[in-house]
C-alpha cells in the first residue's frame, strides 16, 4: 500500500546520480511529483522506469497525460494504488497475444501514430512488426485526420522484442518505447511538418 508520503520529490534529470537512482528505483519504478504552478495544493506527476542492470531510466510519456495531472494528495494516493505499474508483478505472462495490434503515439509538433502486430509470444516477451496504415484526412487540404492499421500488412522494418505488462501494455527499456493495446477505433494524427 502506497501513500502520498512515499512519493519522491525531485527532478530526476538534474539531481539524480546513479547511486541515488539505484536506491530510489530499487523496485524498478518511481513516481516523481511536483506542485502545480497555479495551485500549490495540486500536483503534476511523471512516471519513470529503470533498467535494474544498467540503471538507465526513462520517463513513460504515455502514462503521464491527464492521468496524474492536477490531482490532490488523496487522488494521487488512490491512483498510485490502482495503477499496476507499481505492482512488483506488473510484468506477467502474455498468453494469447499473437495477432493482436498495439499502437504508440509520438511527436513534437505533430502527432504520429505507429501500429504493431504481435507475431509470436513467449511467457513474458512478444515479437512485433510495424504495420502499414490507412489515413483519412478531415478535408481536402487538411493536415489532420484519423489513422487505422492494415492488419497483416507488415512493413519491411525488422521485428522488435518487448516485454508484456499486466495492464495491456508492451515495453522496451532499450528502445524507450511503450505500446498500448489498440481498441479498434481510429486514432487521430497530424502531419504538419
CSV table of N, CA and C in Angstrom, one decimal, residues 74-133:
chain,number,residue,atom,x,y,z
A,74,UNK,N,-4.9,13.0,-2.0
A,74,UNK,CA,-5.7,11.8,-1.9
A,74,UNK,C,-5.9,11.1,-3.3
A,75,UNK,N,-6.1,12.0,-4.3
A,75,UNK,CA,-6.2,11.4,-5.6
A,75,UNK,C,-5.0,10.7,-6.1
A,76,UNK,N,-3.8,11.4,-5.8
A,76,UNK,CA,-2.5,10.8,-6.2
A,76,UNK,C,-2.3,9.4,-5.5
A,77,UNK,N,-2.6,9.4,-4.2
A,77,UNK,CA,-2.5,8.2,-3.4
A,77,UNK,C,-3.4,7.1,-4.0
A,78,UNK,N,-4.7,7.4,-4.3
A,78,UNK,CA,-5.6,6.5,-4.9
A,78,UNK,C,-5.1,5.9,-6.2
A,79,UNK,N,-4.6,6.8,-7.1
A,79,UNK,CA,-4.1,6.4,-8.4
A,79,UNK,C,-2.9,5.4,-8.2
A,80,UNK,N,-2.0,5.8,-7.2
A,80,UNK,CA,-0.8,5.1,-7.0
A,80,UNK,C,-1.1,3.6,-6.7
A,81,UNK,N,-2.2,3.4,-6.0
A,81,UNK,CA,-2.5,2.0,-5.6
A,81,UNK,C,-3.4,1.3,-6.6
A,82,UNK,N,-3.9,2.0,-7.6
A,82,UNK,CA,-4.7,1.4,-8.6
A,82,UNK,C,-3.9,1.0,-9.8
A,83,UNK,N,-2.9,1.8,-10.2
A,83,UNK,CA,-2.1,1.5,-11.4
A,83,UNK,C,-1.2,0.3,-11.2
A,84,UNK,N,-1.3,-0.6,-12.1
A,84,UNK,CA,-0.5,-1.8,-11.9
A,84,UNK,C,1.0,-1.6,-12.1
A,85,UNK,N,1.4,-0.4,-12.6
A,85,UNK,CA,2.8,-0.1,-12.8
A,85,UNK,C,3.6,-0.3,-11.5
A,86,UNK,N,2.9,0.0,-10.3
A,86,UNK,CA,3.6,-0.1,-9.1
A,86,UNK,C,3.5,-1.5,-8.4
A,87,UNK,N,2.9,-2.4,-9.1
A,87,UNK,CA,2.8,-3.8,-8.7
A,87,UNK,C,4.1,-4.5,-9.0
A,88,UNK,N,4.8,-5.1,-8.1
A,88,UNK,CA,6.1,-5.8,-8.3
A,88,UNK,C,5.9,-6.9,-9.4
A,89,UNK,N,4.7,-7.4,-9.5
A,89,UNK,CA,4.4,-8.4,-10.5
A,89,UNK,C,3.8,-7.8,-11.8
A,90,UNK,N,4.1,-6.6,-12.1
A,90,UNK,CA,3.5,-5.9,-13.2
A,90,UNK,C,3.8,-6.7,-14.5
A,91,UNK,N,4.9,-7.2,-14.7
A,91,UNK,CA,5.2,-8.0,-15.9
A,91,UNK,C,4.7,-9.4,-15.7
A,92,UNK,N,3.7,-9.7,-16.4
A,92,UNK,CA,3.1,-11.1,-16.2
A,92,UNK,C,3.2,-11.8,-17.6
A,93,UNK,N,2.5,-12.9,-17.6
A,93,UNK,CA,2.6,-13.7,-18.8
A,93,UNK,C,1.8,-13.1,-19.9
A,94,UNK,N,2.1,-13.4,-21.2
A,94,UNK,CA,1.5,-12.8,-22.3
A,94,UNK,C,0.8,-13.9,-23.2
A,95,UNK,N,-0.2,-14.5,-22.6
A,95,UNK,CA,-0.8,-15.6,-23.3
A,95,UNK,C,-1.8,-15.0,-24.3
A,96,UNK,N,-2.0,-15.7,-25.5
A,96,UNK,CA,-3.0,-15.3,-26.5
A,96,UNK,C,-2.8,-13.9,-27.1
A,97,UNK,N,-1.6,-13.4,-27.2
A,97,UNK,CA,-1.4,-12.1,-27.7
A,97,UNK,C,-1.1,-12.1,-29.2
A,98,UNK,N,-0.7,-13.3,-29.8
A,98,UNK,CA,-0.4,-13.4,-31.2
A,98,UNK,C,-1.5,-12.9,-32.1
A,99,UNK,N,-1.2,-12.0,-33.0
A,99,UNK,CA,-2.1,-11.4,-33.9
A,99,UNK,C,-2.7,-10.1,-33.4
A,100,UNK,N,-2.6,-9.8,-32.1
A,100,UNK,CA,-3.2,-8.5,-31.6
A,100,UNK,C,-2.4,-7.3,-32.1
A,101,UNK,N,-3.0,-6.1,-32.1
A,101,UNK,CA,-2.4,-4.9,-32.6
A,101,UNK,C,-2.2,-4.0,-31.4
A,102,UNK,N,-1.0,-3.4,-31.3
A,102,UNK,CA,-0.7,-2.4,-30.3
A,102,UNK,C,-0.3,-1.1,-31.0
A,103,UNK,N,-0.4,0.1,-30.3
A,103,UNK,CA,0.0,1.3,-31.0
A,103,UNK,C,0.8,2.2,-30.1
A,104,UNK,N,1.4,3.2,-30.7
A,104,UNK,CA,2.2,4.2,-30.0
A,104,UNK,C,2.0,5.6,-30.6
A,105,UNK,N,1.7,6.6,-29.8
A,105,UNK,CA,1.6,8.0,-30.2
A,105,UNK,C,2.9,8.7,-29.9
A,106,UNK,N,3.4,9.5,-30.8
A,106,UNK,CA,4.6,10.2,-30.6
A,106,UNK,C,4.7,11.5,-31.5
A,107,UNK,N,5.6,12.4,-31.1
A,107,UNK,CA,5.8,13.6,-32.0
A,107,UNK,C,5.8,14.8,-31.1
A,108,UNK,N,6.4,15.8,-31.7
A,108,UNK,CA,6.6,17.1,-31.0
A,108,UNK,C,5.6,18.2,-31.6
A,109,UNK,N,5.7,18.5,-32.9
A,109,UNK,CA,4.8,19.5,-33.5
A,109,UNK,C,3.7,18.8,-34.2
A,110,UNK,N,3.7,17.5,-34.3
A,110,UNK,CA,2.7,16.8,-35.0
A,110,UNK,C,2.5,15.5,-34.2
A,111,UNK,N,1.3,14.8,-34.4
A,111,UNK,CA,1.0,13.6,-33.7
A,111,UNK,C,1.2,12.4,-34.7
A,112,UNK,N,2.1,11.6,-34.5
A,112,UNK,CA,2.4,10.4,-35.3
A,112,UNK,C,1.8,9.2,-34.5
A,113,UNK,N,1.3,8.2,-35.2
A,113,UNK,CA,0.8,7.0,-34.6
A,113,UNK,C,1.4,5.8,-35.4
A,114,UNK,N,2.0,5.0,-34.7
A,114,UNK,CA,2.6,3.7,-35.3
A,114,UNK,C,1.8,2.5,-34.7
A,115,UNK,N,1.5,1.6,-35.5
A,115,UNK,CA,0.8,0.4,-35.1
A,115,UNK,C,1.8,-0.8,-35.3
A,116,UNK,N,1.7,-1.8,-34.4
A,116,UNK,CA,2.5,-3.0,-34.4
A,116,UNK,C,1.6,-4.2,-34.2
A,117,UNK,N,1.9,-5.3,-34.9
A,117,UNK,CA,1.2,-6.6,-34.7
A,117,UNK,C,2.1,-7.6,-34.1
A,118,UNK,N,1.5,-8.3,-33.1
A,118,UNK,CA,2.3,-9.4,-32.4
A,118,UNK,C,2.4,-10.6,-33.3
A,119,UNK,N,3.7,-11.0,-33.6
A,119,UNK,CA,3.9,-12.2,-34.4
A,119,UNK,C,4.0,-13.4,-33.6
A,120,UNK,N,4.7,-13.3,-32.5
A,120,UNK,CA,4.7,-14.5,-31.6
A,120,UNK,C,5.0,-14.0,-30.2
A,121,UNK,N,4.7,-14.9,-29.2
A,121,UNK,CA,4.8,-14.5,-27.8
A,121,UNK,C,5.3,-15.7,-27.0
A,122,UNK,N,6.1,-15.4,-26.0
A,122,UNK,CA,6.5,-16.4,-25.0
A,122,UNK,C,5.9,-16.0,-23.7
A,123,UNK,N,6.4,-16.5,-22.6
A,123,UNK,CA,5.8,-16.3,-21.3
A,123,UNK,C,5.8,-14.8,-20.9
A,124,UNK,N,6.9,-14.1,-21.2
A,124,UNK,CA,6.9,-12.7,-20.8
A,124,UNK,C,7.3,-11.7,-22.0
A,125,UNK,N,7.6,-12.2,-23.1
A,125,UNK,CA,8.1,-11.4,-24.3
A,125,UNK,C,7.2,-11.6,-25.5
A,126,UNK,N,7.2,-10.6,-26.3
A,126,UNK,CA,6.5,-10.6,-27.6
A,126,UNK,C,7.4,-10.1,-28.7
A,127,UNK,N,7.2,-10.6,-29.9
A,127,UNK,CA,7.9,-10.1,-31.0
A,127,UNK,C,6.9,-9.4,-32.0
A,128,UNK,N,7.1,-8.2,-32.4
A,128,UNK,CA,6.2,-7.5,-33.2
A,128,UNK,C,6.8,-6.9,-34.5
A,129,UNK,N,6.0,-6.6,-35.5
A,129,UNK,CA,6.4,-5.9,-36.7
A,129,UNK,C,5.5,-4.7,-36.9
A,130,UNK,N,6.1,-3.7,-37.4
A,130,UNK,CA,5.2,-2.5,-37.7
A,130,UNK,C,4.3,-2.7,-38.8
A,131,UNK,N,3.1,-2.1,-38.8
A,131,UNK,CA,2.1,-2.3,-39.8
A,131,UNK,C,2.0,-1.1,-40.7
A,132,UNK,N,1.6,-1.4,-41.9
A,132,UNK,CA,1.2,-0.3,-42.8
A,132,UNK,C,-0.2,0.3,-42.3
A,133,UNK,N,-0.5,1.5,-42.7
A,133,UNK,CA,-1.7,2.2,-42.2
A,133,UNK,C,-2.5,2.8,-43.3
